[in-house]
Amino acid sequence: MDAEVVDLLIIGAGMAGLTAGARAVRSGLSVVLVDTSTDVGGSARFAGYAWTAPSHDIMDRHNPGGDLALKRALVDRFDEGVSWIRSTGVEVKDAQRILSFGRGHQFDTGHYLDTCRRLILDGGGRLLLATHTEHLLTEHGAVVGALLRSADGTHRTVGARATLLATGGFQGDLALRTEHVHPHADRMELRSNPDSRGGGYRLATGVGAATGHADAGFYGHLIPSRTPFTDPVDFVDLSLYYSEHALLFNLRNERFVDETLGDHLTSMALLEQPESRGLLIADARVFRDWIVGSYVEGAVAVDKFALANKRGGRVGLAEDLDELAFLPEEWGYRGEAIRDGVRRFNERASAGLATAPGRELDPLPLDEPPYYVIETAPAITFPFHGVRIDDQARVLAENGEPLTGLLAAGSDTGGLWHRAYAGGIASALVFGLTAADTAAAQARHP
């Protein structure tokens, strides 16, 4: 076996891992970066914004169940993270509103990821692609590196003063999804890269890391049912963000969630409904203002109704409310009940009366024909269950104490989000930087 010792071993070359590696080499650390894929970037290649809640109060309001120290760290260090991106030479646009409550910046994530790779290599770091991490190495309870296996079966041991897990979550593993997200989580399309299969999660739990919380949920979006992704571009183009202004009915022909609070929250709610599918109904106003519009400023607008139809999704156009009664029987909904449900909602909304469920952010009626119908299902981007860390990105043991030598960042971690969400790229950025700073402090004071 070939053996070497570095200051920081990073397992996973996505947003968190590349950020940590670039920061670490700038701090003078020796770095080895490992990934099972044949290229770097992971799911961050498909993103375009870094955003989160702009204050502690707003974060607490929208993510009350999240770990307090991690929430505080994300909000407090976000601006520093944006400054770090700019320091690499990557252009970052001015701050703008994201969703109903967030603040963030558009930037070229592909350019940033490639820049971080260059910084790592130019700084003397090593990049090992198509390389699997067999297991972590421990001495006297501390993690001291890992055993790696390359594509040709060659093994090498890399010793490390600090080891960072940044493999991107376990959304690509159906067994972990059904165990830790929902018993029916295997029904969902995968809205991310397929290489994040729980490598970091298994490595961490193998050395006694704590995980949690139960029933934390997942980040994802609604997509047309029966419409598999054919290209990463579909992750955005097929996401039905406009659901925040539409009405959603389950197979019992009932509304079951306040759709206006966020498409990502509605996705979690729909997973728990019968067969994890439902009817999304919009009127001409929603079509005009939201279906063919940009979800956030600067994003490319796509006619999602036309695309769903082109891809063979279950779609329909009703010229008036009464035509909703003639839904195809094989879809499994009662058209008259759906029609009556929309009519009841409109009557109450037009009179300014409360609806059940409520409509906090868009209480307007859907009374401008025609009506656009898409059957929808949730798709997963990453789970919220993961490895527990503290605000220094140190992995925690079951007793709540840090596991010496082991760090984690990005979607491998759990605790930050609990059935709520305010930015995965921001989290990977902030805690990737934090992990590198923690590793640098450990290298200076072993």
mmCIF file of N, CA and C in Angstrom, residues 21-126:
data_model
loop_
_atom_site.group_PDB
_atom_site.id
_atom_site.type_symbol
_atom_site.label_atom_id
_atom_site.label_comp_id
_atom_site.label_asym_id
_atom_site.label_seq_id
_atom_site.Cartn_x
_atom_site.Cartn_y
_atom_site.Cartn_z
ATOM 1 N N GLY A 21 -11.549 22.606 0.057
ATOM 2 C CA GLY A 21 -10.207 22.371 -0.469
ATOM 3 C C GLY A 21 -9.523 23.642 -0.913
ATOM 4 N N ALA A 22 -10.257 24.515 -1.623
ATOM 5 C CA ALA A 22 -9.665 25.768 -2.082
ATOM 6 C C ALA A 22 -9.288 26.656 -0.898
ATOM 7 N N ARG A 23 -10.154 26.726 0.087
ATOM 8 C CA ARG A 23 -9.853 27.535 1.274
ATOM 9 C C ARG A 23 -8.646 26.958 2.012
ATOM 10 N N ALA A 24 -8.581 25.638 2.108
ATOM 11 C CA ALA A 24 -7.500 25.000 2.862
ATOM 12 C C ALA A 24 -6.138 25.250 2.225
ATOM 13 N N VAL A 25 -6.049 25.123 0.880
ATOM 14 C CA VAL A 25 -4.742 25.357 0.256
ATOM 15 C C VAL A 25 -4.341 26.822 0.362
ATOM 16 N N ARG A 26 -5.326 27.724 0.341
ATOM 17 C CA ARG A 26 -5.009 29.142 0.551
ATOM 18 C C ARG A 26 -4.483 29.382 1.960
ATOM 19 N N SER A 27 -4.891 28.526 2.887
ATOM 20 C CA SER A 27 -4.414 28.642 4.266
ATOM 21 C C SER A 27 -3.104 27.891 4.483
ATOM 22 N N GLY A 28 -2.562 27.321 3.412
ATOM 23 C CA GLY A 28 -1.281 26.652 3.506
ATOM 24 C C GLY A 28 -1.338 25.192 3.884
ATOM 25 N N LEU A 29 -2.524 24.585 3.840
ATOM 26 C CA LEU A 29 -2.663 23.182 4.217
ATOM 27 C C LEU A 29 -2.378 22.279 3.018
ATOM 28 N N SER A 30 -1.887 21.069 3.320
ATOM 29 C CA SER A 30 -1.782 20.033 2.290
ATOM 30 C C SER A 30 -3.127 19.314 2.217
ATOM 31 N N VAL A 31 -3.583 19.054 0.969
ATOM 32 C CA VAL A 31 -4.949 18.574 0.755
ATOM 33 C C VAL A 31 -4.955 17.425 -0.243
ATOM 34 N N VAL A 32 -5.746 16.400 0.053
ATOM 35 C CA VAL A 32 -6.121 15.375 -0.912
ATOM 36 C C VAL A 32 -7.638 15.365 -0.995
ATOM 37 N N LEU A 33 -8.157 15.429 -2.215
ATOM 38 C CA LEU A 33 -9.599 15.458 -2.458
ATOM 39 C C LEU A 33 -9.975 14.206 -3.245
ATOM 40 N N VAL A 34 -10.970 13.463 -2.755
ATOM 41 C CA VAL A 34 -11.349 12.165 -3.301
ATOM 42 C C VAL A 34 -12.815 12.198 -3.718
ATOM 43 N N ASP A 35 -13.146 11.588 -4.857
ATOM 44 C CA ASP A 35 -14.547 11.481 -5.257
ATOM 45 C C ASP A 35 -14.738 10.211 -6.077
ATOM 46 N N THR A 36 -15.907 9.580 -5.904
ATOM 47 C CA THR A 36 -16.218 8.370 -6.655
ATOM 48 C C THR A 36 -16.516 8.667 -8.117
ATOM 49 N N SER A 37 -16.910 9.890 -8.430
ATOM 50 C CA SER A 37 -17.256 10.257 -9.794
ATOM 51 C C SER A 37 -15.993 10.472 -10.632
ATOM 52 N N THR A 38 -16.210 10.616 -11.935
ATOM 53 C CA THR A 38 -15.091 10.897 -12.830
ATOM 54 C C THR A 38 -14.908 12.393 -13.066
ATOM 55 N N ASP A 39 -15.729 13.220 -12.426
ATOM 56 C CA ASP A 39 -15.599 14.670 -12.539
ATOM 57 C C ASP A 39 -16.012 15.290 -11.217
ATOM 58 N N VAL A 40 -15.671 16.545 -11.040
ATOM 59 C CA VAL A 40 -16.021 17.250 -9.813
ATOM 60 C C VAL A 40 -17.333 18.000 -10.010
ATOM 61 N N GLY A 41 -17.904 18.464 -8.918
ATOM 62 C CA GLY A 41 -19.056 19.361 -8.979
ATOM 63 C C GLY A 41 -20.316 18.843 -8.353
ATOM 64 N N GLY A 42 -20.628 17.546 -8.545
ATOM 65 C CA GLY A 42 -21.837 16.991 -7.958
ATOM 66 C C GLY A 42 -23.076 17.756 -8.370
ATOM 67 N N SER A 43 -24.042 17.825 -7.472
ATOM 68 C CA SER A 43 -25.325 18.465 -7.781
ATOM 69 C C SER A 43 -25.221 19.976 -7.896
ATOM 70 N N ALA A 44 -24.138 20.561 -7.379
ATOM 71 C CA ALA A 44 -23.989 22.009 -7.478
ATOM 72 C C ALA A 44 -23.872 22.473 -8.922
ATOM 73 N N ARG A 45 -23.505 21.566 -9.826
ATOM 74 C CA ARG A 45 -23.446 21.925 -11.243
ATOM 75 C C ARG A 45 -24.809 22.401 -11.756
ATOM 76 N N PHE A 46 -25.884 21.974 -11.101
ATOM 77 C CA PHE A 46 -27.230 22.252 -11.592
ATOM 78 C C PHE A 46 -27.858 23.459 -10.889
ATOM 79 N N ALA A 47 -27.103 24.106 -10.016
ATOM 80 C CA ALA A 47 -27.633 25.244 -9.259
ATOM 81 C C ALA A 47 -27.202 26.554 -9.912
ATOM 82 N N GLY A 48 -27.718 27.653 -9.379
ATOM 83 C CA GLY A 48 -27.342 28.942 -9.925
ATOM 84 C C GLY A 48 -27.389 30.077 -8.926
ATOM 85 N N TYR A 49 -27.793 29.755 -7.689
ATOM 86 C CA TYR A 49 -27.960 30.788 -6.678
ATOM 87 C C TYR A 49 -27.432 30.289 -5.334
ATOM 88 N N ALA A 50 -26.865 31.212 -4.569
ATOM 89 C CA ALA A 50 -26.584 30.969 -3.152
ATOM 90 C C ALA A 50 -27.497 31.899 -2.374
ATOM 91 N N TRP A 51 -28.337 31.322 -1.514
ATOM 92 C CA TRP A 51 -29.296 32.154 -0.793
ATOM 93 C C TRP A 51 -29.630 31.512 0.540
ATOM 94 N N THR A 52 -30.106 32.338 1.469
ATOM 95 C CA THR A 52 -30.616 31.830 2.732
ATOM 96 C C THR A 52 -31.483 32.912 3.380
ATOM 97 N N ALA A 53 -31.919 32.676 4.606
ATOM 98 C CA ALA A 53 -32.704 33.676 5.326
ATOM 99 C C ALA A 53 -31.797 34.846 5.705
ATOM 100 N N PRO A 54 -32.283 36.070 5.589
ATOM 101 C CA PRO A 54 -31.423 37.233 5.820
ATOM 102 C C PRO A 54 -31.223 37.604 7.281
ATOM 103 N N SER A 55 -31.958 36.976 8.196
ATOM 104 C CA SER A 55 -31.823 37.312 9.614
ATOM 105 C C SER A 55 -32.170 36.103 10.466
ATOM 106 N N HIS A 56 -31.769 36.174 11.743
ATOM 107 C CA HIS A 56 -32.090 35.080 12.661
ATOM 108 C C HIS A 56 -33.589 34.948 12.851
ATOM 109 N N ASP A 57 -34.285 36.073 12.939
ATOM 110 C CA ASP A 57 -35.732 36.013 13.159
ATOM 111 C C ASP A 57 -36.426 35.318 11.996
ATOM 112 N N ILE A 58 -36.033 35.665 10.788
ATOM 113 C CA ILE A 58 -36.676 35.052 9.617
ATOM 114 C C ILE A 58 -36.308 33.578 9.516
ATOM 115 N N MET A 59 -35.047 33.239 9.813
ATOM 116 C CA MET A 59 -34.648 31.835 9.808
ATOM 117 C C MET A 59 -35.456 31.047 10.832
ATOM 118 N N ASP A 60 -35.609 31.586 12.020
ATOM 119 C CA ASP A 60 -36.358 30.879 13.063
ATOM 120 C C ASP A 60 -37.827 30.733 12.704
ATOM 121 N N ARG A 61 -38.375 31.732 12.040
ATOM 122 C CA ARG A 61 -39.783 31.688 11.656
ATOM 123 C C ARG A 61 -40.034 30.597 10.615
ATOM 124 N N HIS A 62 -39.115 30.451 9.683
ATOM 125 C CA HIS A 62 -39.320 29.499 8.587
ATOM 126 C C HIS A 62 -38.689 28.137 8.848
ATOM 127 N N ASN A 63 -37.808 28.028 9.824
ATOM 128 C CA ASN A 63 -37.153 26.764 10.141
ATOM 129 C C ASN A 63 -37.058 26.597 11.658
ATOM 130 N N PRO A 64 -38.203 26.573 12.338
ATOM 131 C CA PRO A 64 -38.174 26.573 13.813
ATOM 132 C C PRO A 64 -37.560 25.322 14.415
ATOM 133 N N GLY A 65 -37.592 24.192 13.704
ATOM 134 C CA GLY A 65 -37.088 22.952 14.267
ATOM 135 C C GLY A 65 -35.622 22.689 14.014
ATOM 136 N N GLY A 66 -34.955 23.564 13.279
ATOM 137 C CA GLY A 66 -33.546 23.364 12.966
ATOM 138 C C GLY A 66 -32.637 23.635 14.148
ATOM 139 N N ASP A 67 -31.450 23.048 14.120
ATOM 140 C CA ASP A 67 -30.455 23.226 15.180
ATOM 141 C C ASP A 67 -30.096 24.709 15.296
ATOM 142 N N LEU A 68 -30.219 25.275 16.504
ATOM 143 C CA LEU A 68 -30.056 26.710 16.704
ATOM 144 C C LEU A 68 -28.653 27.179 16.336
ATOM 145 N N ALA A 69 -27.620 26.472 16.784
ATOM 146 C CA ALA A 69 -26.245 26.907 16.515
ATOM 147 C C ALA A 69 -25.939 26.871 15.022
ATOM 148 N N LEU A 70 -26.438 25.862 14.314
ATOM 149 C CA LEU A 70 -26.188 25.774 12.877
ATOM 150 C C LEU A 70 -26.936 26.870 12.122
ATOM 151 N N LYS A 71 -28.160 27.167 12.544
ATOM 152 C CA LYS A 71 -28.923 28.247 11.906
ATOM 153 C C LYS A 71 -28.207 29.584 12.092
ATOM 154 N N ARG A 72 -27.735 29.821 13.312
ATOM 155 C CA ARG A 72 -27.038 31.074 13.590
ATOM 156 C C ARG A 72 -25.781 31.188 12.730
ATOM 157 N N ALA A 73 -25.028 30.092 12.638
ATOM 158 C CA ALA A 73 -23.788 30.104 11.868
ATOM 159 C C ALA A 73 -24.061 30.383 10.394
ATOM 160 N N LEU A 74 -25.105 29.781 9.837
ATOM 161 C CA LEU A 74 -25.405 29.974 8.424
ATOM 162 C C LEU A 74 -25.753 31.428 8.134
ATOM 163 N N VAL A 75 -26.610 32.012 8.940
ATOM 164 C CA VAL A 75 -27.009 33.403 8.718
ATOM 165 C C VAL A 75 -25.815 34.344 8.916
ATOM 166 N N ASP A 76 -25.057 34.138 9.987
ATOM 167 C CA ASP A 76 -23.963 35.049 10.319
ATOM 168 C C ASP A 76 -22.802 34.975 9.341
ATOM 169 N N ARG A 77 -22.568 33.808 8.746
ATOM 170 C CA ARG A 77 -21.387 33.626 7.893
ATOM 171 C C ARG A 77 -21.706 33.671 6.403
ATOM 172 N N PHE A 78 -22.955 33.891 6.066
ATOM 173 C CA PHE A 78 -23.333 33.846 4.655
ATOM 174 C C PHE A 78 -22.640 34.939 3.845
ATOM 175 N N ASP A 79 -22.642 36.169 4.339
ATOM 176 C CA ASP A 79 -22.022 37.257 3.590
ATOM 177 C C ASP A 79 -20.525 37.004 3.394
ATOM 178 N N GLU A 80 -19.885 36.430 4.401
ATOM 179 C CA GLU A 80 -18.474 36.073 4.252
ATOM 180 C C GLU A 80 -18.303 35.034 3.154
ATOM 181 N N GLY A 81 -19.247 34.099 3.066
ATOM 182 C CA GLY A 81 -19.190 33.099 2.016
ATOM 183 C C GLY A 81 -19.295 33.719 0.634
ATOM 184 N N VAL A 82 -20.187 34.696 0.477
ATOM 185 C CA VAL A 82 -20.325 35.388 -0.801
ATOM 186 C C VAL A 82 -19.034 36.136 -1.134
ATOM 187 N N SER A 83 -18.437 36.757 -0.130
ATOM 188 C CA SER A 83 -17.161 37.453 -0.346
ATOM 189 C C SER A 83 -16.071 36.473 -0.762
ATOM 190 N N TRP A 84 -16.101 35.275 -0.193
ATOM 191 C CA TRP A 84 -15.120 34.260 -0.579
ATOM 192 C C TRP A 84 -15.263 33.896 -2.058
ATOM 193 N N ILE A 85 -16.491 33.701 -2.531
ATOM 194 C CA ILE A 85 -16.686 33.387 -3.949
ATOM 195 C C ILE A 85 -16.088 34.486 -4.813
ATOM 196 N N ARG A 86 -16.368 35.734 -4.454
ATOM 197 C CA ARG A 86 -15.825 36.856 -5.228
ATOM 198 C C ARG A 86 -14.297 36.864 -5.179
ATOM 199 N N SER A 87 -13.721 36.447 -4.055
ATOM 200 C CA SER A 87 -12.262 36.458 -3.919
ATOM 201 C C SER A 87 -11.583 35.470 -4.855
ATOM 202 N N THR A 88 -12.339 34.479 -5.354
ATOM 203 C CA THR A 88 -11.775 33.512 -6.301
ATOM 204 C C THR A 88 -11.787 34.035 -7.731
ATOM 205 N N GLY A 89 -12.393 35.202 -7.943
ATOM 206 C CA GLY A 89 -12.492 35.774 -9.272
ATOM 207 C C GLY A 89 -13.785 35.468 -9.990
ATOM 208 N N VAL A 90 -14.706 34.784 -9.329
ATOM 209 C CA VAL A 90 -15.997 34.449 -9.933
ATOM 210 C C VAL A 90 -16.971 35.593 -9.688
ATOM 211 N N GLU A 91 -17.674 36.017 -10.736
ATOM 212 C CA GLU A 91 -18.629 37.108 -10.609
ATOM 213 C C GLU A 91 -19.851 36.664 -9.813
ATOM 214 N N VAL A 92 -20.264 37.499 -8.876
ATOM 215 C CA VAL A 92 -21.461 37.268 -8.079
ATOM 216 C C VAL A 92 -22.385 38.460 -8.253
ATOM 217 N N LYS A 93 -23.616 38.213 -8.642
ATOM 218 C CA LYS A 93 -24.567 39.312 -8.859
ATOM 219 C C LYS A 93 -24.996 39.931 -7.536
ATOM 220 N N ASP A 94 -25.591 41.108 -7.629
ATOM 221 C CA ASP A 94 -26.084 41.798 -6.432
ATOM 222 C C ASP A 94 -27.165 40.973 -5.749
ATOM 223 N N ALA A 95 -27.363 41.253 -4.469
ATOM 224 C CA ALA A 95 -28.362 40.522 -3.689
ATOM 225 C C ALA A 95 -29.757 40.747 -4.268
ATOM 226 N N GLN A 96 -30.570 39.695 -4.206
ATOM 227 C CA GLN A 96 -31.944 39.789 -4.658
ATOM 228 C C GLN A 96 -32.818 38.894 -3.784
ATOM 229 N N ARG A 97 -34.108 39.112 -3.870
ATOM 230 C CA ARG A 97 -35.058 38.306 -3.110
ATOM 231 C C ARG A 97 -35.180 36.922 -3.741
ATOM 232 N N ILE A 98 -35.204 35.898 -2.890
ATOM 233 C CA ILE A 98 -35.387 34.515 -3.320
ATOM 234 C C ILE A 98 -36.560 33.933 -2.544
ATOM 235 N N LEU A 99 -37.479 33.276 -3.229
ATOM 236 C CA LEU A 99 -38.721 32.783 -2.632
ATOM 237 C C LEU A 99 -39.442 33.940 -1.949
ATOM 238 N N SER A 100 -40.213 33.636 -0.940
ATOM 239 C CA SER A 100 -40.997 34.686 -0.287
ATOM 240 C C SER A 100 -40.250 35.344 0.851
ATOM 241 N N PHE A 101 -39.092 34.784 1.250
ATOM 242 C CA PHE A 101 -38.453 35.298 2.462
ATOM 243 C C PHE A 101 -36.938 35.370 2.391
ATOM 244 N N GLY A 102 -36.319 34.777 1.369
ATOM 245 C CA GLY A 102 -34.867 34.663 1.347
ATOM 246 C C GLY A 102 -34.167 35.820 0.658
ATOM 247 N N ARG A 103 -32.851 35.828 0.813
ATOM 248 C CA ARG A 103 -31.998 36.800 0.137
ATOM 249 C C ARG A 103 -30.777 36.052 -0.369
ATOM 250 N N GLY A 104 -30.369 36.337 -1.617
ATOM 251 C CA GLY A 104 -29.221 35.609 -2.132
ATOM 252 C C GLY A 104 -28.683 36.209 -3.406
ATOM 253 N N HIS A 105 -27.770 35.465 -4.044
ATOM 254 C CA HIS A 105 -27.018 35.976 -5.178
ATOM 255 C C HIS A 105 -26.955 34.929 -6.282
ATOM 256 N N GLN A 106 -27.087 35.383 -7.505
ATOM 257 C CA GLN A 106 -26.883 34.517 -8.660
ATOM 258 C C GLN A 106 -25.398 34.497 -9.005
ATOM 259 N N PHE A 107 -24.868 33.323 -9.337
ATOM 260 C CA PHE A 107 -23.487 33.215 -9.807
ATOM 261 C C PHE A 107 -23.366 31.949 -10.640
ATOM 262 N N ASP A 108 -22.303 31.862 -11.418
ATOM 263 C CA ASP A 108 -22.066 30.716 -12.277
ATOM 264 C C ASP A 108 -21.429 29.618 -11.445
ATOM 265 N N THR A 109 -22.237 28.667 -10.993
ATOM 266 C CA THR A 109 -21.700 27.633 -10.103
ATOM 267 C C THR A 109 -20.669 26.762 -10.811
ATOM 268 N N GLY A 110 -20.878 26.501 -12.105
ATOM 269 C CA GLY A 110 -19.896 25.717 -12.835
ATOM 270 C C GLY A 110 -18.535 26.389 -12.860
ATOM 271 N N HIS A 111 -18.532 27.697 -13.132
ATOM 272 C CA HIS A 111 -17.278 28.457 -13.127
ATOM 273 C C HIS A 111 -16.633 28.402 -11.740
ATOM 274 N N TYR A 112 -17.437 28.551 -10.704
ATOM 275 C CA TYR A 112 -16.891 28.523 -9.342
ATOM 276 C C TYR A 112 -16.282 27.159 -9.009
ATOM 277 N N LEU A 113 -16.984 26.088 -9.332
ATOM 278 C CA LEU A 113 -16.482 24.754 -9.014
ATOM 279 C C LEU A 113 -15.173 24.480 -9.747
ATOM 280 N N ASP A 114 -15.098 24.854 -11.024
ATOM 281 C CA ASP A 114 -13.873 24.646 -11.787
ATOM 282 C C ASP A 114 -12.739 25.524 -11.267
ATOM 283 N N THR A 115 -13.082 26.721 -10.811
ATOM 284 C CA THR A 115 -12.071 27.603 -10.228
ATOM 285 C C THR A 115 -11.506 27.004 -8.946
ATOM 286 N N CYS A 116 -12.377 26.454 -8.102
ATOM 287 C CA CYS A 116 -11.899 25.814 -6.877
ATOM 288 C C CYS A 116 -10.981 24.634 -7.195
ATOM 289 N N ARG A 117 -11.345 23.844 -8.184
ATOM 290 C CA ARG A 117 -10.479 22.728 -8.583
ATOM 291 C C ARG A 117 -9.106 23.247 -8.999
ATOM 292 N N ARG A 118 -9.074 24.308 -9.787
ATOM 293 C CA ARG A 118 -7.797 24.861 -10.222
ATOM 294 C C ARG A 118 -6.988 25.382 -9.047
ATOM 295 N N LEU A 119 -7.662 26.058 -8.107
ATOM 296 C CA LEU A 119 -6.960 26.578 -6.938
ATOM 297 C C LEU A 119 -6.336 25.453 -6.112
ATOM 298 N N ILE A 120 -7.071 24.355 -5.988
ATOM 299 C CA ILE A 120 -6.560 23.214 -5.221
ATOM 300 C C ILE A 120 -5.321 22.627 -5.893
ATOM 301 N N LEU A 121 -5.408 22.392 -7.187
ATOM 302 C CA LEU A 121 -4.286 21.790 -7.907
ATOM 303 C C LEU A 121 -3.096 22.745 -7.970
ATOM 304 N N ASP A 122 -3.360 24.034 -8.231
ATOM 305 C CA ASP A 122 -2.273 25.013 -8.276
ATOM 306 C C ASP A 122 -1.619 25.178 -6.911
ATOM 307 N N GLY A 123 -2.387 24.932 -5.854
ATOM 308 C CA GLY A 123 -1.856 25.054 -4.500
ATOM 309 C C GLY A 123 -1.180 23.794 -3.990
ATOM 310 N N GLY A 124 -1.003 22.817 -4.868
ATOM 311 C CA GLY A 124 -0.306 21.599 -4.469
ATOM 312 C C GLY A 124 -1.204 20.487 -3.987
ATOM 313 N N GLY A 125 -2.514 20.695 -4.031
ATOM 314 C CA GLY A 125 -3.436 19.642 -3.613
ATOM 315 C C GLY A 125 -3.528 18.545 -4.648
ATOM 316 N N ARG A 126 -3.991 17.380 -4.232
ATOM 317 C CA ARG A 126 -4.156 16.235 -5.123
ATOM 318 C C ARG A 126 -5.630 15.900 -5.261
#
